[in-house]
XYZ file of C-alpha atoms in Angstrom:
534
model
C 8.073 29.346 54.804
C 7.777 25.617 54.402
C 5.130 25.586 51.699
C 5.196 26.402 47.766
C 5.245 29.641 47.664
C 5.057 31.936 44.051
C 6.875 35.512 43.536
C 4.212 38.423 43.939
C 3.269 39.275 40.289
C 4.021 42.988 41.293
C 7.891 42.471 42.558
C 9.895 44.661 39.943
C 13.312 42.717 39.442
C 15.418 46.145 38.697
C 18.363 45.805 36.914
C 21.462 48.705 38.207
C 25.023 49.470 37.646
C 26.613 51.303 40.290
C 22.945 51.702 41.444
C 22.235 53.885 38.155
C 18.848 52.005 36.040
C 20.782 49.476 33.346
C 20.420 50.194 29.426
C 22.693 49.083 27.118
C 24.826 52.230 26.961
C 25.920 51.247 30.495
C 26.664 47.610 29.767
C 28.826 48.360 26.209
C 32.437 49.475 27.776
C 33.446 52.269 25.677
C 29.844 53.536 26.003
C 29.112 52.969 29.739
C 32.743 55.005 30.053
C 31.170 57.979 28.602
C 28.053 58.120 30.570
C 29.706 57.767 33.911
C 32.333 60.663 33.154
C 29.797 63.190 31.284
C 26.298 62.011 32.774
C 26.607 60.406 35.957
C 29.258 62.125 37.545
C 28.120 65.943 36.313
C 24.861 65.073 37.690
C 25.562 63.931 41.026
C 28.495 67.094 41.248
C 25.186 69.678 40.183
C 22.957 67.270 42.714
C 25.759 68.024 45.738
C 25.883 71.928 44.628
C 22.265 71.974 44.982
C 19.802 69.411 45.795
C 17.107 72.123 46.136
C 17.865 73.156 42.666
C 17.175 69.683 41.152
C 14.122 69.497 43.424
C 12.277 72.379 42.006
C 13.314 71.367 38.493
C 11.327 68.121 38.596
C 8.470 69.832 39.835
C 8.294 71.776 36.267
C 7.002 69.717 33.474
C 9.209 71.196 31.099
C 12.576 70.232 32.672
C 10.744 66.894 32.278
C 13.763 63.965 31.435
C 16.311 66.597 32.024
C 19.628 65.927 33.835
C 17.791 66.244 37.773
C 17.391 63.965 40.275
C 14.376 63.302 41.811
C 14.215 62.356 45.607
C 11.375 63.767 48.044
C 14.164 64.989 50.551
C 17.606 65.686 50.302
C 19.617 63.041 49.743
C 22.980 64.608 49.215
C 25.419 62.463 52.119
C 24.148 59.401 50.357
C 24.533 61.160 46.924
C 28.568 61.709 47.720
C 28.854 58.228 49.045
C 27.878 57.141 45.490
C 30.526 59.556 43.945
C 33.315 57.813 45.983
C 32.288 54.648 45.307
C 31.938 55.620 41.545
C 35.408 56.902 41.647
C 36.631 53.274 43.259
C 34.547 50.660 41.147
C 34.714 52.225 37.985
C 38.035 53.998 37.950
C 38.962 51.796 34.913
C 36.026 53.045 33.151
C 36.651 56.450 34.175
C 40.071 55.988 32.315
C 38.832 54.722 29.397
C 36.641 57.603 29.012
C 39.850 60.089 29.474
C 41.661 57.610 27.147
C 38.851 57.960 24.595
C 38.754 61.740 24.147
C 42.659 62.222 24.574
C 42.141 59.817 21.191
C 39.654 61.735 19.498
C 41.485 65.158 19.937
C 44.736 63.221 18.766
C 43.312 62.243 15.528
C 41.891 65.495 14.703
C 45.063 67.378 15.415
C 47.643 64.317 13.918
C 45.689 62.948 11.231
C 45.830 65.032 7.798
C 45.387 62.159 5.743
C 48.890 60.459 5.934
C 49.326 56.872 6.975
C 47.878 56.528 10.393
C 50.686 53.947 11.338
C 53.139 56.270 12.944
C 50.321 57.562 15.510
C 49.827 54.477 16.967
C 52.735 54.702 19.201
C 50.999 57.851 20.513
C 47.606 56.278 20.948
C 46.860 56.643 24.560
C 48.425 53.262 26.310
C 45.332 51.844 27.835
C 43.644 52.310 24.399
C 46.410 50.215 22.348
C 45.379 46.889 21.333
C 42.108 47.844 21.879
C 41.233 50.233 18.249
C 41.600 50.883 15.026
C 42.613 54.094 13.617
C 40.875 54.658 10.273
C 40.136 57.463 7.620
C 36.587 57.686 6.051
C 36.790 57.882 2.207
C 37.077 61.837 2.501
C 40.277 61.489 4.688
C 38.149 62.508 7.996
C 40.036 60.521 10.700
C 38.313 57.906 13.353
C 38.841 54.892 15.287
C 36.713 51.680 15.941
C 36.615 49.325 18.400
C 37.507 45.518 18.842
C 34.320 45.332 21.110
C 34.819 41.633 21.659
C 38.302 42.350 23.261
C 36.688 45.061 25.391
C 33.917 42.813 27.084
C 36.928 40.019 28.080
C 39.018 42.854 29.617
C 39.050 44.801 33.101
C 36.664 47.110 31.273
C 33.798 45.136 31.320
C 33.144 44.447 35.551
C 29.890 42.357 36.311
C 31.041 42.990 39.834
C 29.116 46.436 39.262
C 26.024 45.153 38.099
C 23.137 44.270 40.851
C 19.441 44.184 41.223
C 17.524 45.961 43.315
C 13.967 43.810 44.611
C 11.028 45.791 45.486
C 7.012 45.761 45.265
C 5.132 48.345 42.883
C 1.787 49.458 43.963
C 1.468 52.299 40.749
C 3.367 53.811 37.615
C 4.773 56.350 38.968
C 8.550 56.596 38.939
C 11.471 58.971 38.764
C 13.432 59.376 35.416
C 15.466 56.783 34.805
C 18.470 58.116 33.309
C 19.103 61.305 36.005
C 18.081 59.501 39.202
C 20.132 56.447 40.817
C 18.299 54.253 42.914
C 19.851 54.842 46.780
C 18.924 52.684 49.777
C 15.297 52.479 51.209
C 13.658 50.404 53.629
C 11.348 48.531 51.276
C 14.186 47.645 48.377
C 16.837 44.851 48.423
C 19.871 45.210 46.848
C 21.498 41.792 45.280
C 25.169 42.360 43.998
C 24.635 39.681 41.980
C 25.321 40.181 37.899
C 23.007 39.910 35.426
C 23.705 36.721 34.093
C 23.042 35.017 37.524
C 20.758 31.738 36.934
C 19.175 33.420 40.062
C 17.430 35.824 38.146
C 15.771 32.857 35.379
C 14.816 31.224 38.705
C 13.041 33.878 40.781
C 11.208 34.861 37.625
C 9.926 31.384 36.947
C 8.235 31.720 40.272
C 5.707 34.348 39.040
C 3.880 30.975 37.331
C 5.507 28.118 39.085
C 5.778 27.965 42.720
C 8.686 25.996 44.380
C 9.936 25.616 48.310
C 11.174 28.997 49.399
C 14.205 27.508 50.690
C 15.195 26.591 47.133
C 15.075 30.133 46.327
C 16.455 31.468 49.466
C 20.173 29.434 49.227
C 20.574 30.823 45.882
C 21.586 33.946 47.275
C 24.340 35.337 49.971
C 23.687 35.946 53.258
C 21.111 37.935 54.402
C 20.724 40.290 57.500
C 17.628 39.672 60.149
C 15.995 43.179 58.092
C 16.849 41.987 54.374
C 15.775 37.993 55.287
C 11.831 39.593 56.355
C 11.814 41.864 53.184
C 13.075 39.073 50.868
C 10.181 36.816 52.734
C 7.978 39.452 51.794
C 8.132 38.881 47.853
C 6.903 35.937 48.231
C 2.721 34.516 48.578
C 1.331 31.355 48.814
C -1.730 33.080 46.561
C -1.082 31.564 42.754
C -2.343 34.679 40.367
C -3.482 34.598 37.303
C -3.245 31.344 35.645
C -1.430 31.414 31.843
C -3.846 30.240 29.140
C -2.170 29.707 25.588
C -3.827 30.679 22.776
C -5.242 27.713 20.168
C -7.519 30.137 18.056
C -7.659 29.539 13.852
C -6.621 33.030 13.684
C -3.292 35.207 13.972
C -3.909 37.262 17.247
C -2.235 40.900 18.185
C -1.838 41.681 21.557
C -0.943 45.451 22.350
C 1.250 45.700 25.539
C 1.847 49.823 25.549
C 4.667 51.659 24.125
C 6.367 49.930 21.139
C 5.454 46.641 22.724
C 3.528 43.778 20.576
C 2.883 39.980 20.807
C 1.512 38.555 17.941
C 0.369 34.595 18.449
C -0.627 31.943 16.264
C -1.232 28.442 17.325
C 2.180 27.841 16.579
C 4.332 30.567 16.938
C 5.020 33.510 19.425
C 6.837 36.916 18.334
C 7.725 39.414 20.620
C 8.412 42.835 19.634
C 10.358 45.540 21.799
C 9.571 44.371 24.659
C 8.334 46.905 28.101
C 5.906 45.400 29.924
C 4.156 46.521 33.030
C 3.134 44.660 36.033
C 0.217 42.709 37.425
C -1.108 42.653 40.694
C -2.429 46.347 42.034
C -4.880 49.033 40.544
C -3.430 51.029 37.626
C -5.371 53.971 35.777
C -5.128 52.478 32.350
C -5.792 49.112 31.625
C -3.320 46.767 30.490
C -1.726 43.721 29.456
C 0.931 42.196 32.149
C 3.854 39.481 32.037
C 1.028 37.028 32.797
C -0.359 37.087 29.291
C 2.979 36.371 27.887
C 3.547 32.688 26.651
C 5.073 30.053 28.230
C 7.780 29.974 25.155
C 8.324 33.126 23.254
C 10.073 32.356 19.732
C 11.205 35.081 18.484
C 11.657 39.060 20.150
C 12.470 41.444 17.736
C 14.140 44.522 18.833
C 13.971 47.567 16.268
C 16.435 49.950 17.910
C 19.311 50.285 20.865
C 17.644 52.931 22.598
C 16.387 52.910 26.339
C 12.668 53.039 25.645
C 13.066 49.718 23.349
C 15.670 47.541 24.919
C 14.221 47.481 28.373
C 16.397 44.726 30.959
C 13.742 45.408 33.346
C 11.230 43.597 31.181
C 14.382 41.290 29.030
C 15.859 39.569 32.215
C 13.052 38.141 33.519
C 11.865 36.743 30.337
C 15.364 35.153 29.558
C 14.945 31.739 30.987
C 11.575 31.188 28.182
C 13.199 33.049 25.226
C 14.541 30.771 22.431
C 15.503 33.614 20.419
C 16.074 37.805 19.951
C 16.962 38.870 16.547
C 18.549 42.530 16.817
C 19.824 44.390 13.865
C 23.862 44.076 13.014
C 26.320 47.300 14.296
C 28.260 49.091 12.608
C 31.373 47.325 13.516
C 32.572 48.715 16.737
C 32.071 52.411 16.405
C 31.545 54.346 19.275
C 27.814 55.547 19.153
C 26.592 52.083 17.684
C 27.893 49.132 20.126
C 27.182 45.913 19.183
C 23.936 44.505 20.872
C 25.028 40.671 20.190
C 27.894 40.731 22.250
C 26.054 42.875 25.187
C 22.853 40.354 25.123
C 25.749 37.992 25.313
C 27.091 39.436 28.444
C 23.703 39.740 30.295
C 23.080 35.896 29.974
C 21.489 35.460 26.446
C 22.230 33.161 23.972
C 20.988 32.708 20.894
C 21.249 36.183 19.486
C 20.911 36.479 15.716
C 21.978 40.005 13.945
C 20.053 40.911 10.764
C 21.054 43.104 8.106
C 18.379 45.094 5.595
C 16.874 43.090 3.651
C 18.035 39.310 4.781
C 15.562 37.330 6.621
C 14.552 34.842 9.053
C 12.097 31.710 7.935
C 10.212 29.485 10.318
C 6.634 27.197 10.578
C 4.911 29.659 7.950
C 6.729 32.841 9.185
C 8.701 35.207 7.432
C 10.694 37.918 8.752
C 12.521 40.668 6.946
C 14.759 43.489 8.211
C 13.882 46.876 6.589
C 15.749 50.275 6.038
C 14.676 52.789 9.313
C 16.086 56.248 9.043
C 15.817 58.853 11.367
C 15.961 59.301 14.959
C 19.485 58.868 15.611
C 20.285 62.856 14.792
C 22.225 61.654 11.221
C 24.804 59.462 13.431
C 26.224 57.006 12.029
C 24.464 54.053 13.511
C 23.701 50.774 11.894
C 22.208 49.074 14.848
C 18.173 50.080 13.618
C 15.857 47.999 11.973
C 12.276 48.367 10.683
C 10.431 44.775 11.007
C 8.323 43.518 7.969
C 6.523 40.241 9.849
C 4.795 37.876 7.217
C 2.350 35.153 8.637
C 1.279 32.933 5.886
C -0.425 35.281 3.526
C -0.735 38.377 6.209
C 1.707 40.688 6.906
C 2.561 43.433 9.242
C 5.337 46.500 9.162
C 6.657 47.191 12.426
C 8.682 50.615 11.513
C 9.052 52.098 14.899
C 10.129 55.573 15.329
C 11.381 55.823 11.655
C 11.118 59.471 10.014
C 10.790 59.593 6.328
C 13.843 61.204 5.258
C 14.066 59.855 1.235
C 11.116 58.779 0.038
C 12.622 56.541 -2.700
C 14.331 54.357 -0.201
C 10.897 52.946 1.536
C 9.075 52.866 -2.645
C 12.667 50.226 -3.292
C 11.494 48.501 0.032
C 8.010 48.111 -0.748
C 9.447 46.422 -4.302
C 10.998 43.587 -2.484
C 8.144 43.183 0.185
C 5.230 43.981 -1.083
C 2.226 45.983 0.096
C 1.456 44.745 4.186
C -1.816 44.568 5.889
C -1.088 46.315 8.597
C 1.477 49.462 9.786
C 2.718 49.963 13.307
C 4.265 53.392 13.469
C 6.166 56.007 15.487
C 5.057 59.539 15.691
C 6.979 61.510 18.299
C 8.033 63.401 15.589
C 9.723 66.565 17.723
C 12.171 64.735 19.368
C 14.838 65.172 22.099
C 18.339 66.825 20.602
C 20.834 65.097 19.713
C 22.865 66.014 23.114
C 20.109 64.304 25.539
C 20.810 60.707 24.705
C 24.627 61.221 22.711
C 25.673 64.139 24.413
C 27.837 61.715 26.666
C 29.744 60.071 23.551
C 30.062 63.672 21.873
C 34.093 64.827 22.414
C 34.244 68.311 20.475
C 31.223 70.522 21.804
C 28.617 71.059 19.589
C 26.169 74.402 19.206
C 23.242 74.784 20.104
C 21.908 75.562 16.429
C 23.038 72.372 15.530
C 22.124 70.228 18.730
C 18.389 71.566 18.239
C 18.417 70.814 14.343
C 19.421 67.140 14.874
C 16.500 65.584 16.484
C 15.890 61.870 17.958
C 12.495 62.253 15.676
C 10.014 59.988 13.970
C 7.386 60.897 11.386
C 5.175 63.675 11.308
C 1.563 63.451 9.034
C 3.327 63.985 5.644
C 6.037 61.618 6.073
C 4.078 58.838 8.095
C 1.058 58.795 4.998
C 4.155 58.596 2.382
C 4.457 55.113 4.175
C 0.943 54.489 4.242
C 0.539 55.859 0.588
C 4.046 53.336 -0.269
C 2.454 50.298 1.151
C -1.293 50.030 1.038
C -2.322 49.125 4.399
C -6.030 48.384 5.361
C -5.020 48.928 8.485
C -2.647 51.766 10.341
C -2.030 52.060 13.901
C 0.428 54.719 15.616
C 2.015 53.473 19.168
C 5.451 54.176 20.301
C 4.128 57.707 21.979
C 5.145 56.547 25.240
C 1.872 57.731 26.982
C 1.442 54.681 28.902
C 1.946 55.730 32.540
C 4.346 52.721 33.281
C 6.175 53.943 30.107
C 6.993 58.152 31.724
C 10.377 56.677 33.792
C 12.305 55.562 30.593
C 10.770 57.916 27.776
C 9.946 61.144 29.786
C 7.250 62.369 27.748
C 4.175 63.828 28.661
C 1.188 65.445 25.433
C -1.266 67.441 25.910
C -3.940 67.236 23.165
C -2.084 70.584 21.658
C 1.343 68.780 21.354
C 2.697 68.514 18.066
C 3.055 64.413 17.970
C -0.742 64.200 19.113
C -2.046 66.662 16.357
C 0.280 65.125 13.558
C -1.008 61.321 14.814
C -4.550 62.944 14.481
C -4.183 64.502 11.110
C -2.661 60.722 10.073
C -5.345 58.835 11.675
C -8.082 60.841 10.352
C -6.747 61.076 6.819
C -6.511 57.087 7.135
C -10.189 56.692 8.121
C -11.457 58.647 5.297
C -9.576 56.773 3.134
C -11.555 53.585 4.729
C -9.098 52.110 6.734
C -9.010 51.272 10.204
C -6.812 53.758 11.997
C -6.086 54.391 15.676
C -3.279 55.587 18.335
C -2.606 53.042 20.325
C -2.905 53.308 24.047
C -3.273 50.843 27.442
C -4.365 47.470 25.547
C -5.534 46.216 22.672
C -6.470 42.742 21.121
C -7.065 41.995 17.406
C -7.421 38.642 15.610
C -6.934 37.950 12.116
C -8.643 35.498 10.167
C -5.875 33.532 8.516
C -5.770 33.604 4.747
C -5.012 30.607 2.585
């Protein structure tokens, strides 16, 4: 290839660790630990025992997301390769995860409310300098982390993070969390980590074409096999060409899931970002990386969970991101890692934390972090934030998959921020239990009764029209439902128009319309422009 050549709009840029899909659980140390001990390894061990067993459990909807891998033939020799290799390039992780529950059942059996100094000399070794043992107020004993320390030490290995390069033709696509992505003759695997300049580069090529050669000496060597399928990613064909917007008004783009751009002449905000491809036929309409700007100013992320922090979609936006404002942690718990310091890992700079209530001011913009409760089954997690976006004199709530769980709290928001426009909000409102997402991170087994009752849930009718009731839209639309097909590999969820969520979302939208406001579920696309008010 001696011309300019571009990247094919459709080449996914797939971010792994230890070939398992990337989300920030498996970039945080103490958190990636867990998964690999009490995910990862217990389902490739049940894979091994019985591949036909996982294969007829995808095949039923309702084992849908659930701990099974999902090949079309059996893939088990490949399978225990990845075990030994797990066993080899994480071992250090492995041991923190040992370390970590040898802690926890320590403290519970030690700590009775004395002074915790004596028990550090019996903290596990690898663990020492690494935590601090603590009481809550009630004298319930705990630890936190110095995360910082963690991500400088052997804990945190880049040399397990690659990408794996191949072309989508449709949505479909196994679950993300159960099934790691093995070798096949139409995927490239780059051990390269995810900071590599390699990735801003390759991406820029979607709009900007350069030499191939450029590209190609960016990266190792190549075998005759991997050099033609690398060639392959690449097209002489430019694709859609990148118009920025220049309207009067403030313009809403709808991307799918929990995904929204909203424009002015002057700014660009980008809000949880998952973002589908261009360039083959897909059965709902939609809005690609191609209609993103050339400069986004702000992404917003609401949440650290998998559905809403996508690397997939972040890493190839990197290199035109000036900045991501993510809410602050908790301080180094276990269950609520800090997502500064992992977007600082991964290459990003210019992370800003926000805390409830403090905001961010630029050209005519305002941005406030507000209270979200809910979905995190009543763990202690700080790292959530509800988005109230004000443009001028127009404002918009972004409060993702927040459930309504004391009224008074979002009547004392609306005092500080006012009534809003416009409502973006959640309604999965049965949830996953608690055990599907934090099961990993979860030492002392917990029953059933209480797994089911604690719910990763967002509003239902009653609770999502107390915030409509609290803040006087004219305008109310639900999205976050994770219908999109391009959205089934992270969220695993799959209505029918009898499923709970849909029939709450239609009781809200309905009781909105009658009311007189405009009111819909979002789904695919959507565009709206608002007139700017003086």
């Amino acid at each position: 290839m001696k011309s300019l050549v571009y990247l094919k709009p459709n080449v996914v840029i797939e971010p792994l660790i230890e070939r398992w899909y990337a989300w920030t659980h498996l970039v945080s140390p103490s958190t990636a630990s867990m998964n690999i001990t009490k995910r990862h390894i217990e389902i490739m061990n049940s894979y091994i025992e019985s591949p036909v067993l996982h294969s007829e459990a995808v095949k039923n909807p309702k084992m849908l997301g659930g701990p099974f891998m999902d090949y079309k033939e059996d893939r088990s020799e490949d399978i225990k390769k990845l075990i030994e290799s797990t066993f080899i390039n994480q071992k250090e992780l492995i041991s923190l995860s040992l370390a970590i529950r040898k802690l926890v059942l320590l403290l519970n059996k030690e700590a009775k409310g004395q002074s915790l100094e004596d028990l550090y000399d019996i903290v596990p070794d690898i663990l020492k300098g690494y935590v601090e043992l603590i009481y809550d107020l009630n004298g319930n004993p705990s630890f936190r982390f110095y995360e910082q320390l963690l991500y400088k030490s052997k804990y945190y290995n880049k040399e397990n993070q690659s990408i794996a390069l191949w072309v989508t033709n449709n949505d479909s696509r196994p679950f993300c969390l159960s099934t790691p992505r093995l070798d096949e003759d139409d995927i490239l695997h780059l051990n390269i980590p995810f900071e590599h300049n390699f990735i801003d580069e390759l991406s820029k090529m979607k709009r900007t074409p350069r030499p191939f050669n450029e590209i190609r000496k960016m990266i190792g060597e190549l075998n005759e096999t991997e050099e033609t399928l690398f060639q392959s990613f690449f097209t002489e064909t430019a694709f859609v060409p990148y118009t920025k917007y220049e309207g009067d008004s403030i313009r809403m783009r709808y991307f799918g899931h929990a995904c929204i751009l909203i424009e002015t002449r002057e700014i660009s905000i980008l809000v949880d970002p998952l973002i589908s491809y261009y360039g083959y036929q897909s059965s709902v309409e939609h809005f690609s990386d191609y209609e993103l700007p050339e400069t986004i100013d702000y992404i917003l992320i609401t949440h650290n969970h998998q559905d809403h922090i996508l690397f997939e979609t972040l890493l190839p936006l990197r290199h035109k991101v000036k900045n991501i404002i993510v809410p602050r942690s908790g301080g180094g718990h276990l269950q609520d890692p800090s997502l500064k310091l992992m977007f600082n890992a991964i290459g990003f700079k210019n992370i800003i934390e926000l805390e409830e209530f403090s905001t961010i001011t630029f050209s005519d913009c305002i941005i406030t972090g507000v209270p979200f409760t809910g979905e995190h089954s009543d763990l202690d997690i700080k790292t959530k934030m509800c988005f109230h976006v004000k443009i001028g004199n127009f404002s918009l709530l972004f409060v993702a998959d927040s459930r309504v769980l004391e009224k008074k709290l979002y009547e004392h928001s609306q005092a500080l921020v006012g009534n809003v426009d416009v409502i973006f909000l959640g309604m999965e409102c049965d949830g996953a239990p608690l055990s599907w997402l934090y099961g990993p991170l979860v030492v002392h087994e917990l029953s059933k009764e209480h797994d089911q009752s604690r719910r990763l849930a967002g509003s239902d009718c009653k609770r999502g029209m107390h915030l409509v009731n609290t803040f006087n839209p004219s305008e109310v639309y639900v999205y976050a439902m994770g219908q999109e097909p391009w959205c089934e590999f992270v969220s695993s969820i799959k209505y029918t128009d009898e499923s709970n969520p849909i029939v709450q979302s239609n009781n809200l939208i309905k009781e909105c319309i009658s009311r007189g406001m405009i009111a819909e579920r979002l789904f695919g696309e959507k565009e709206i422009l608002y007139k700017r008010r003086k």
